[in-house]
Amino acid sequence: MSDRSLDTRNRAKVRTIRDTLGSLQTAFDQGGVEALHAAHLASLASSSRYRILYRLLNLMIPMTPILAIAKDLDRLVGELGGSAASREVLAHPPIPWRTEMPENGQRDILSASVVFYGKHGSALTPLLLAAALDRSDLKMVAASHIAKIGPNVERCSFPVYAAAQVKMKSAGRKGVTPRALGWIAWKSERSIDREEARERNRASLVQAVEHVRGGGGLLIAPDPRERKRPWRQGIGVIVVSLAHDPGARPAYVVPWSITGASITGVFQLLSRNPLMRALGRMRFRQPIRVAFGEPVPVRRIVEQVGYNPAKVTEYLERDYRVRGL
């Protein structure tokens, strides 16, 4: 066989894998995680090369059970609401967690117009917060691929889009597995123009402000993918907008802190390997701690630092660090 024929066959193999991955991307882009899950199972059944790729990936990330859980989550959110759905998902596999509320302000935390803010942590963060807060009006500023999980999760989300290409090293939090998972998530949807992304993000922030003005609870994680960079200013924009017009009731900000939420431990619990599942149970010998600070009126914040969103963001980040959260 000539070198030209071998080169043609090799290019055909590459195209086959690319076509398979492209079909998965299209499935998620058009039909959310339910369509992605179906396309993933179909590709496992029909493509030997995809099966090899999946087995390599499965050494770190159990994709099939993760997709199944995400599909069930969207259905449960529609049936039970976000808080009850989150508690159901955390119970299977059993992921222990506990909530700590401040002595003052618990009533406002659970019922007032509140912007809850803190660090991303892991993929468990929104589930833990929704489960702990038990608010039917809770929504989140979320990465666009999270909002695309399904129609019910989308209704609870104000999506933000990447305005620049996401690299593997900055796609997730510390650790190979979270970064790999984050990179896969970002790559699973089609990119959009930078200016269009920024315009959509501005629109999502406006909608988020209106939600809080209407009495709702909002989750936002302003810390960037790259740990040494300052917090994103979206939270400052939201706080300043609410200070100008909080709505019918006062608006507050409340910090959260989550410790012990190991996403690697979750993957171990989902493994088919009994040894890995045992390691996962060991990681969660102590329950995850979900703690909230006392509510602070947004008016008090702008009285201290003014109405500049950048200054408000700097203040909140500095205060968060001083508290040791």
mmCIF file of N, CA, C and O in Angstrom, residues 70-154:
data_model
loop_
_atom_site.group_PDB
_atom_site.id
_atom_site.type_symbol
_atom_site.label_atom_id
_atom_site.label_comp_id
_atom_site.label_asym_id
_atom_site.label_seq_id
_atom_site.Cartn_x
_atom_site.Cartn_y
_atom_site.Cartn_z
ATOM 1 N N ALA A 70 -26.947 14.188 35.650
ATOM 2 C CA ALA A 70 -27.325 15.508 35.148
ATOM 3 C C ALA A 70 -28.690 15.460 34.467
ATOM 4 O O ALA A 70 -29.504 16.383 34.632
ATOM 5 N N LYS A 71 -28.946 14.391 33.721
ATOM 6 C CA LYS A 71 -30.254 14.247 33.078
ATOM 7 C C LYS A 71 -31.356 14.120 34.127
ATOM 8 O O LYS A 71 -32.411 14.769 34.037
ATOM 9 N N ASP A 72 -31.119 13.321 35.151
ATOM 10 C CA ASP A 72 -32.105 13.158 36.229
ATOM 11 C C ASP A 72 -32.298 14.462 36.994
ATOM 12 O O ASP A 72 -33.418 14.770 37.433
ATOM 13 N N LEU A 73 -31.224 15.227 37.162
ATOM 14 C CA LEU A 73 -31.325 16.490 37.890
ATOM 15 C C LEU A 73 -32.302 17.431 37.209
ATOM 16 O O LEU A 73 -33.158 18.032 37.876
ATOM 17 N N ASP A 74 -32.202 17.565 35.897
ATOM 18 C CA ASP A 74 -33.115 18.470 35.202
ATOM 19 C C ASP A 74 -34.567 18.018 35.367
ATOM 20 O O ASP A 74 -35.458 18.837 35.601
ATOM 21 N N ARG A 75 -34.790 16.719 35.269
ATOM 22 C CA ARG A 75 -36.156 16.197 35.453
ATOM 23 C C ARG A 75 -36.649 16.469 36.865
ATOM 24 O O ARG A 75 -37.783 16.921 37.071
ATOM 25 N N LEU A 76 -35.796 16.235 37.860
ATOM 26 C CA LEU A 76 -36.188 16.433 39.252
ATOM 27 C C LEU A 76 -36.443 17.902 39.562
ATOM 28 O O LEU A 76 -37.345 18.230 40.352
ATOM 29 N N VAL A 77 -35.659 18.799 38.965
ATOM 30 C CA VAL A 77 -35.893 20.227 39.183
ATOM 31 C C VAL A 77 -37.294 20.598 38.699
ATOM 32 O O VAL A 77 -38.008 21.371 39.350
ATOM 33 N N GLY A 78 -37.704 20.028 37.562
ATOM 34 C CA GLY A 78 -39.042 20.291 37.058
ATOM 35 C C GLY A 78 -40.130 19.705 37.939
ATOM 36 O O GLY A 78 -41.202 20.297 38.100
ATOM 37 N N GLU A 79 -39.861 18.548 38.531
ATOM 38 C CA GLU A 79 -40.876 17.871 39.340
ATOM 39 C C GLU A 79 -40.928 18.384 40.776
ATOM 40 O O GLU A 79 -42.019 18.517 41.348
ATOM 41 N N LEU A 80 -39.750 18.668 41.368
ATOM 42 C CA LEU A 80 -39.680 18.942 42.803
ATOM 43 C C LEU A 80 -39.244 20.358 43.139
ATOM 44 O O LEU A 80 -39.423 20.796 44.279
ATOM 45 N N GLY A 81 -38.658 21.071 42.199
ATOM 46 C CA GLY A 81 -38.019 22.346 42.494
ATOM 47 C C GLY A 81 -36.541 22.157 42.748
ATOM 48 O O GLY A 81 -36.076 21.042 43.022
ATOM 49 N N GLY A 82 -35.787 23.256 42.665
ATOM 50 C CA GLY A 82 -34.340 23.160 42.745
ATOM 51 C C GLY A 82 -33.805 22.623 44.059
ATOM 52 O O GLY A 82 -32.888 21.803 44.075
ATOM 53 N N SER A 83 -34.389 23.047 45.188
ATOM 54 C CA SER A 83 -33.864 22.626 46.490
ATOM 55 C C SER A 83 -34.099 21.145 46.740
ATOM 56 O O SER A 83 -33.174 20.407 47.104
ATOM 57 N N ALA A 84 -35.329 20.692 46.555
ATOM 58 C CA ALA A 84 -35.639 19.281 46.785
ATOM 59 C C ALA A 84 -34.900 18.396 45.790
ATOM 60 O O ALA A 84 -34.431 17.303 46.138
ATOM 61 N N ALA A 85 -34.767 18.860 44.546
ATOM 62 C CA ALA A 85 -34.038 18.089 43.539
ATOM 63 C C ALA A 85 -32.571 17.940 43.927
ATOM 64 O O ALA A 85 -31.981 16.864 43.779
ATOM 65 N N SER A 86 -31.980 19.005 44.446
ATOM 66 C CA SER A 86 -30.579 18.954 44.864
ATOM 67 C C SER A 86 -30.387 17.985 46.019
ATOM 68 O O SER A 86 -29.416 17.212 46.040
ATOM 69 N N ARG A 87 -31.297 18.001 46.976
ATOM 70 C CA ARG A 87 -31.181 17.065 48.094
ATOM 71 C C ARG A 87 -31.319 15.619 47.618
ATOM 72 O O ARG A 87 -30.627 14.721 48.117
ATOM 73 N N GLU A 88 -32.180 15.393 46.649
ATOM 74 C CA GLU A 88 -32.358 14.049 46.105
ATOM 75 C C GLU A 88 -31.089 13.564 45.417
ATOM 76 O O GLU A 88 -30.660 12.416 45.599
ATOM 77 N N VAL A 89 -30.467 14.429 44.625
ATOM 78 C CA VAL A 89 -29.245 14.055 43.905
ATOM 79 C C VAL A 89 -28.103 13.806 44.887
ATOM 80 O O VAL A 89 -27.321 12.859 44.731
ATOM 81 N N LEU A 90 -27.983 14.627 45.918
ATOM 82 C CA LEU A 90 -26.911 14.452 46.896
ATOM 83 C C LEU A 90 -27.086 13.169 47.722
ATOM 84 O O LEU A 90 -26.116 12.644 48.273
ATOM 85 N N ALA A 91 -28.310 12.671 47.767
ATOM 86 C CA ALA A 91 -28.570 11.449 48.547
ATOM 87 C C ALA A 91 -28.199 10.184 47.783
ATOM 88 O O ALA A 91 -28.075 9.116 48.382
ATOM 89 N N HIS A 92 -27.980 10.266 46.456
ATOM 90 C CA HIS A 92 -27.678 9.072 45.644
ATOM 91 C C HIS A 92 -26.589 9.414 44.641
ATOM 92 O O HIS A 92 -26.886 9.981 43.583
ATOM 93 N N PRO A 93 -25.301 9.102 44.916
ATOM 94 C CA PRO A 93 -24.809 8.366 46.078
ATOM 95 C C PRO A 93 -24.873 9.234 47.331
ATOM 96 O O PRO A 93 -24.918 10.466 47.222
ATOM 97 N N PRO A 94 -24.824 8.625 48.499
ATOM 98 C CA PRO A 94 -24.951 9.429 49.706
ATOM 99 C C PRO A 94 -23.750 10.340 49.917
ATOM 100 O O PRO A 94 -22.645 9.873 50.168
ATOM 101 N N ILE A 95 -23.968 11.664 49.789
ATOM 102 C CA ILE A 95 -22.932 12.655 50.037
ATOM 103 C C ILE A 95 -23.350 13.435 51.278
ATOM 104 O O ILE A 95 -24.290 14.227 51.224
ATOM 105 N N PRO A 96 -22.721 13.201 52.419
ATOM 106 C CA PRO A 96 -23.145 13.856 53.660
ATOM 107 C C PRO A 96 -22.809 15.348 53.665
ATOM 108 O O PRO A 96 -21.746 15.756 53.195
ATOM 109 N N TRP A 97 -23.696 16.161 54.189
ATOM 110 C CA TRP A 97 -23.464 17.597 54.285
ATOM 111 C C TRP A 97 -24.250 18.166 55.457
ATOM 112 O O TRP A 97 -25.212 17.576 55.926
ATOM 113 N N ARG A 98 -23.808 19.322 55.930
ATOM 114 C CA ARG A 98 -24.507 19.994 57.016
ATOM 115 C C ARG A 98 -24.461 21.502 56.772
ATOM 116 O O ARG A 98 -23.572 22.008 56.073
ATOM 117 N N THR A 99 -25.435 22.205 57.343
ATOM 118 C CA THR A 99 -25.558 23.646 57.144
ATOM 119 C C THR A 99 -25.269 24.395 58.437
ATOM 120 O O THR A 99 -25.684 23.954 59.518
ATOM 121 N N GLU A 100 -24.563 25.517 58.335
ATOM 122 C CA GLU A 100 -24.344 26.411 59.467
ATOM 123 C C GLU A 100 -24.876 27.795 59.118
ATOM 124 O O GLU A 100 -24.481 28.380 58.111
ATOM 125 N N MET A 101 -25.795 28.290 59.926
ATOM 126 C CA MET A 101 -26.368 29.612 59.747
ATOM 127 C C MET A 101 -25.889 30.535 60.865
ATOM 128 O O MET A 101 -25.623 30.092 61.985
ATOM 129 N N PRO A 102 -25.796 31.842 60.606
ATOM 130 C CA PRO A 102 -25.390 32.771 61.668
ATOM 131 C C PRO A 102 -26.490 32.913 62.718
ATOM 132 O O PRO A 102 -27.663 32.630 62.454
ATOM 133 N N GLU A 103 -26.102 33.355 63.910
ATOM 134 C CA GLU A 103 -27.088 33.551 64.964
ATOM 135 C C GLU A 103 -28.099 34.626 64.597
ATOM 136 O O GLU A 103 -29.284 34.527 64.931
ATOM 137 N N ASN A 104 -27.628 35.666 63.904
ATOM 138 C CA ASN A 104 -28.518 36.749 63.487
ATOM 139 C C ASN A 104 -28.699 36.723 61.976
ATOM 140 O O ASN A 104 -27.737 36.574 61.235
ATOM 141 N N GLY A 105 -29.929 36.859 61.534
ATOM 142 C CA GLY A 105 -30.175 37.008 60.102
ATOM 143 C C GLY A 105 -30.667 35.782 59.384
ATOM 144 O O GLY A 105 -30.835 35.811 58.166
ATOM 145 N N GLN A 106 -30.904 34.683 60.092
ATOM 146 C CA GLN A 106 -31.323 33.466 59.404
ATOM 147 C C GLN A 106 -32.638 33.654 58.662
ATOM 148 O O GLN A 106 -32.810 33.153 57.552
ATOM 149 N N ARG A 107 -33.549 34.393 59.258
ATOM 150 C CA ARG A 107 -34.841 34.618 58.609
ATOM 151 C C ARG A 107 -34.663 35.340 57.273
ATOM 152 O O ARG A 107 -35.282 34.975 56.273
ATOM 153 N N ASP A 108 -33.805 36.384 57.259
ATOM 154 C CA ASP A 108 -33.560 37.106 56.006
ATOM 155 C C ASP A 108 -32.864 36.207 54.985
ATOM 156 O O ASP A 108 -33.153 36.275 53.781
ATOM 157 N N ILE A 109 -31.939 35.377 55.443
ATOM 158 C CA ILE A 109 -31.242 34.471 54.525
ATOM 159 C C ILE A 109 -32.230 33.579 53.781
ATOM 160 O O ILE A 109 -32.074 33.319 52.583
ATOM 161 N N LEU A 110 -33.250 33.131 54.472
ATOM 162 C CA LEU A 110 -34.185 32.169 53.892
ATOM 163 C C LEU A 110 -35.374 32.808 53.186
ATOM 164 O O LEU A 110 -36.149 32.096 52.532
ATOM 165 N N SER A 111 -35.539 34.145 53.305
ATOM 166 C CA SER A 111 -36.755 34.719 52.719
ATOM 167 C C SER A 111 -36.587 36.094 52.088
ATOM 168 O O SER A 111 -37.442 36.511 51.302
ATOM 169 N N ALA A 112 -35.515 36.829 52.383
ATOM 170 C CA ALA A 112 -35.371 38.195 51.891
ATOM 171 C C ALA A 112 -34.796 38.221 50.477
ATOM 172 O O ALA A 112 -34.443 37.186 49.891
ATOM 173 N N SER A 113 -34.688 39.431 49.927
ATOM 174 C CA SER A 113 -34.013 39.632 48.640
ATOM 175 C C SER A 113 -32.508 39.559 48.893
ATOM 176 O O SER A 113 -31.944 40.455 49.521
ATOM 177 N N VAL A 114 -31.862 38.500 48.414
ATOM 178 C CA VAL A 114 -30.470 38.244 48.806
ATOM 179 C C VAL A 114 -29.619 37.860 47.600
ATOM 180 O O VAL A 114 -30.038 37.063 46.753
ATOM 181 N N VAL A 115 -28.410 38.435 47.568
ATOM 182 C CA VAL A 115 -27.363 37.977 46.651
ATOM 183 C C VAL A 115 -26.392 37.140 47.482
ATOM 184 O O VAL A 115 -25.692 37.667 48.358
ATOM 185 N N PHE A 116 -26.363 35.848 47.234
ATOM 186 C CA PHE A 116 -25.432 34.947 47.916
ATOM 187 C C PHE A 116 -24.161 34.847 47.072
ATOM 188 O O PHE A 116 -24.239 34.562 45.869
ATOM 189 N N TYR A 117 -23.000 35.050 47.689
ATOM 190 C CA TYR A 117 -21.767 35.041 46.912
ATOM 191 C C TYR A 117 -20.677 34.255 47.634
ATOM 192 O O TYR A 117 -20.654 34.153 48.859
ATOM 193 N N GLY A 118 -19.781 33.680 46.849
ATOM 194 C CA GLY A 118 -18.667 32.912 47.387
ATOM 195 C C GLY A 118 -17.875 32.305 46.255
ATOM 196 O O GLY A 118 -18.099 32.614 45.082
ATOM 197 N N LYS A 119 -16.980 31.405 46.594
ATOM 198 C CA LYS A 119 -16.116 30.784 45.592
ATOM 199 C C LYS A 119 -16.794 29.577 44.947
ATOM 200 O O LYS A 119 -17.594 28.893 45.568
ATOM 201 N N HIS A 120 -16.414 29.340 43.685
ATOM 202 C CA HIS A 120 -16.994 28.231 42.930
ATOM 203 C C HIS A 120 -16.858 26.901 43.665
ATOM 204 O O HIS A 120 -17.812 26.164 43.796
ATOM 205 N N GLY A 121 -15.648 26.601 44.096
ATOM 206 C CA GLY A 121 -15.411 25.339 44.793
ATOM 207 C C GLY A 121 -15.380 24.160 43.844
ATOM 208 O O GLY A 121 -14.332 23.727 43.403
ATOM 209 N N SER A 122 -16.536 23.608 43.511
ATOM 210 C CA SER A 122 -16.608 22.437 42.640
ATOM 211 C C SER A 122 -17.995 22.362 42.013
ATOM 212 O O SER A 122 -18.858 23.214 42.271
ATOM 213 N N ALA A 123 -18.202 21.323 41.207
ATOM 214 C CA ALA A 123 -19.513 21.125 40.588
ATOM 215 C C ALA A 123 -20.603 20.869 41.622
ATOM 216 O O ALA A 123 -21.800 20.976 41.317
ATOM 217 N N LEU A 124 -20.207 20.541 42.853
ATOM 218 C CA LEU A 124 -21.182 20.315 43.915
ATOM 219 C C LEU A 124 -21.746 21.616 44.473
ATOM 220 O O LEU A 124 -22.794 21.603 45.130
ATOM 221 N N THR A 125 -21.076 22.732 44.246
ATOM 222 C CA THR A 125 -21.444 23.984 44.905
ATOM 223 C C THR A 125 -22.900 24.377 44.722
ATOM 224 O O THR A 125 -23.607 24.626 45.710
ATOM 225 N N PRO A 126 -23.431 24.462 43.493
ATOM 226 C CA PRO A 126 -24.840 24.867 43.362
ATOM 227 C C PRO A 126 -25.816 23.879 43.985
ATOM 228 O O PRO A 126 -26.848 24.282 44.535
ATOM 229 N N LEU A 127 -25.495 22.587 43.936
ATOM 230 C CA LEU A 127 -26.370 21.587 44.553
ATOM 231 C C LEU A 127 -26.412 21.769 46.068
ATOM 232 O O LEU A 127 -27.484 21.746 46.686
ATOM 233 N N LEU A 128 -25.239 21.959 46.680
ATOM 234 C CA LEU A 128 -25.166 22.119 48.129
ATOM 235 C C LEU A 128 -25.873 23.390 48.584
ATOM 236 O O LEU A 128 -26.593 23.397 49.593
ATOM 237 N N LEU A 129 -25.692 24.477 47.844
ATOM 238 C CA LEU A 129 -26.329 25.736 48.226
ATOM 239 C C LEU A 129 -27.846 25.656 48.082
ATOM 240 O O LEU A 129 -28.589 26.114 48.957
ATOM 241 N N ALA A 130 -28.305 25.084 46.986
ATOM 242 C CA ALA A 130 -29.749 24.948 46.795
ATOM 243 C C ALA A 130 -30.359 24.062 47.863
ATOM 244 O O ALA A 130 -31.439 24.355 48.399
ATOM 245 N N ALA A 131 -29.681 22.975 48.192
ATOM 246 C CA ALA A 131 -30.189 22.063 49.218
ATOM 247 C C ALA A 131 -30.211 22.736 50.580
ATOM 248 O O ALA A 131 -31.164 22.581 51.356
ATOM 249 N N ALA A 132 -29.179 23.508 50.909
ATOM 250 C CA ALA A 132 -29.071 24.121 52.223
ATOM 251 C C ALA A 132 -30.045 25.273 52.412
ATOM 252 O O ALA A 132 -30.591 25.466 53.510
ATOM 253 N N LEU A 133 -30.284 26.046 51.351
ATOM 254 C CA LEU A 133 -31.108 27.238 51.490
ATOM 255 C C LEU A 133 -32.609 26.947 51.418
ATOM 256 O O LEU A 133 -33.415 27.665 51.988
ATOM 257 N N ASP A 134 -32.979 25.915 50.679
ATOM 258 C CA ASP A 134 -34.386 25.511 50.607
ATOM 259 C C ASP A 134 -35.288 26.697 50.256
ATOM 260 O O ASP A 134 -36.325 26.931 50.882
ATOM 261 N N ARG A 135 -34.897 27.430 49.208
ATOM 262 C CA ARG A 135 -35.696 28.549 48.716
ATOM 263 C C ARG A 135 -36.233 28.212 47.337
ATOM 264 O O ARG A 135 -35.461 27.904 46.424
ATOM 265 N N SER A 136 -37.533 28.318 47.164
ATOM 266 C CA SER A 136 -38.137 28.015 45.866
ATOM 267 C C SER A 136 -37.824 29.084 44.828
ATOM 268 O O SER A 136 -37.982 28.849 43.625
ATOM 269 N N ASP A 137 -37.369 30.282 45.285
ATOM 270 C CA ASP A 137 -37.092 31.390 44.371
ATOM 271 C C ASP A 137 -35.602 31.530 44.063
ATOM 272 O O ASP A 137 -35.168 32.551 43.537
ATOM 273 N N LEU A 138 -34.808 30.527 44.382
ATOM 274 C CA LEU A 138 -33.361 30.614 44.210
ATOM 275 C C LEU A 138 -32.968 30.401 42.747
ATOM 276 O O LEU A 138 -33.369 29.416 42.121
ATOM 277 N N LYS A 139 -32.184 31.330 42.208
ATOM 278 C CA LYS A 139 -31.626 31.199 40.866
ATOM 279 C C LYS A 139 -30.133 31.494 40.931
ATOM 280 O O LYS A 139 -29.631 31.965 41.951
ATOM 281 N N MET A 140 -29.423 31.225 39.836
ATOM 282 C CA MET A 140 -27.973 31.384 39.865
ATOM 283 C C MET A 140 -27.448 32.004 38.585
ATOM 284 O O MET A 140 -28.011 31.812 37.503
ATOM 285 N N VAL A 141 -26.385 32.793 38.740
ATOM 286 C CA VAL A 141 -25.581 33.221 37.597
ATOM 287 C C VAL A 141 -24.640 32.061 37.303
ATOM 288 O O VAL A 141 -23.793 31.716 38.135
ATOM 289 N N ALA A 142 -24.805 31.430 36.143
ATOM 290 C CA ALA A 142 -24.124 30.154 35.880
ATOM 291 C C ALA A 142 -23.434 30.171 34.525
ATOM 292 O O ALA A 142 -23.856 30.873 33.598
ATOM 293 N N ALA A 143 -22.361 29.397 34.425
ATOM 294 C CA ALA A 143 -21.706 29.202 33.132
ATOM 295 C C ALA A 143 -22.726 28.680 32.125
ATOM 296 O O ALA A 143 -23.617 27.905 32.467
ATOM 297 N N SER A 144 -22.593 29.117 30.893
ATOM 298 C CA SER A 144 -23.598 28.815 29.880
ATOM 299 C C SER A 144 -23.832 27.325 29.696
ATOM 300 O O SER A 144 -24.955 26.897 29.438
ATOM 301 N N HIS A 145 -22.785 26.498 29.864
ATOM 302 C CA HIS A 145 -22.988 25.067 29.675
ATOM 303 C C HIS A 145 -23.802 24.466 30.816
ATOM 304 O O HIS A 145 -24.464 23.448 30.624
ATOM 305 N N ILE A 146 -23.787 25.097 32.004
ATOM 306 C CA ILE A 146 -24.635 24.633 33.099
ATOM 307 C C ILE A 146 -26.095 24.922 32.780
ATOM 308 O O ILE A 146 -26.982 24.083 32.965
ATOM 309 N N ALA A 147 -26.354 26.125 32.284
ATOM 310 C CA ALA A 147 -27.721 26.503 31.941
ATOM 311 C C ALA A 147 -28.301 25.622 30.844
ATOM 312 O O ALA A 147 -29.524 25.471 30.739
ATOM 313 N N LYS A 148 -27.417 25.018 30.023
ATOM 314 C CA LYS A 148 -27.885 24.185 28.919
ATOM 315 C C LYS A 148 -28.152 22.736 29.314
ATOM 316 O O LYS A 148 -28.500 21.917 28.459
ATOM 317 N N ILE A 149 -27.993 22.411 30.589
ATOM 318 C CA ILE A 149 -28.250 21.039 31.011
ATOM 319 C C ILE A 149 -29.640 20.591 30.587
ATOM 320 O O ILE A 149 -29.852 19.476 30.125
ATOM 321 N N GLY A 150 -30.602 21.471 30.744
ATOM 322 C CA GLY A 150 -31.970 21.151 30.353
ATOM 323 C C GLY A 150 -32.881 22.327 30.623
ATOM 324 O O GLY A 150 -32.485 23.309 31.259
ATOM 325 N N PRO A 151 -34.118 22.278 30.172
ATOM 326 C CA PRO A 151 -35.022 23.433 30.289
ATOM 327 C C PRO A 151 -35.335 23.829 31.720
ATOM 328 O O PRO A 151 -35.530 25.012 32.002
ATOM 329 N N ASN A 152 -35.382 22.875 32.628
ATOM 330 C CA ASN A 152 -35.703 23.209 34.020
ATOM 331 C C ASN A 152 -34.538 23.889 34.727
ATOM 332 O O ASN A 152 -34.729 24.854 35.470
ATOM 333 N N VAL A 153 -33.322 23.389 34.496
ATOM 334 C CA VAL A 153 -32.147 24.060 35.039
ATOM 335 C C VAL A 153 -31.980 25.434 34.392
ATOM 336 O O VAL A 153 -31.615 26.412 35.062
ATOM 337 N N GLU A 154 -32.275 25.537 33.118
ATOM 338 C CA GLU A 154 -32.163 26.821 32.413
ATOM 339 C C GLU A 154 -33.066 27.883 33.043
ATOM 340 O O GLU A 154 -32.683 29.054 33.158
#
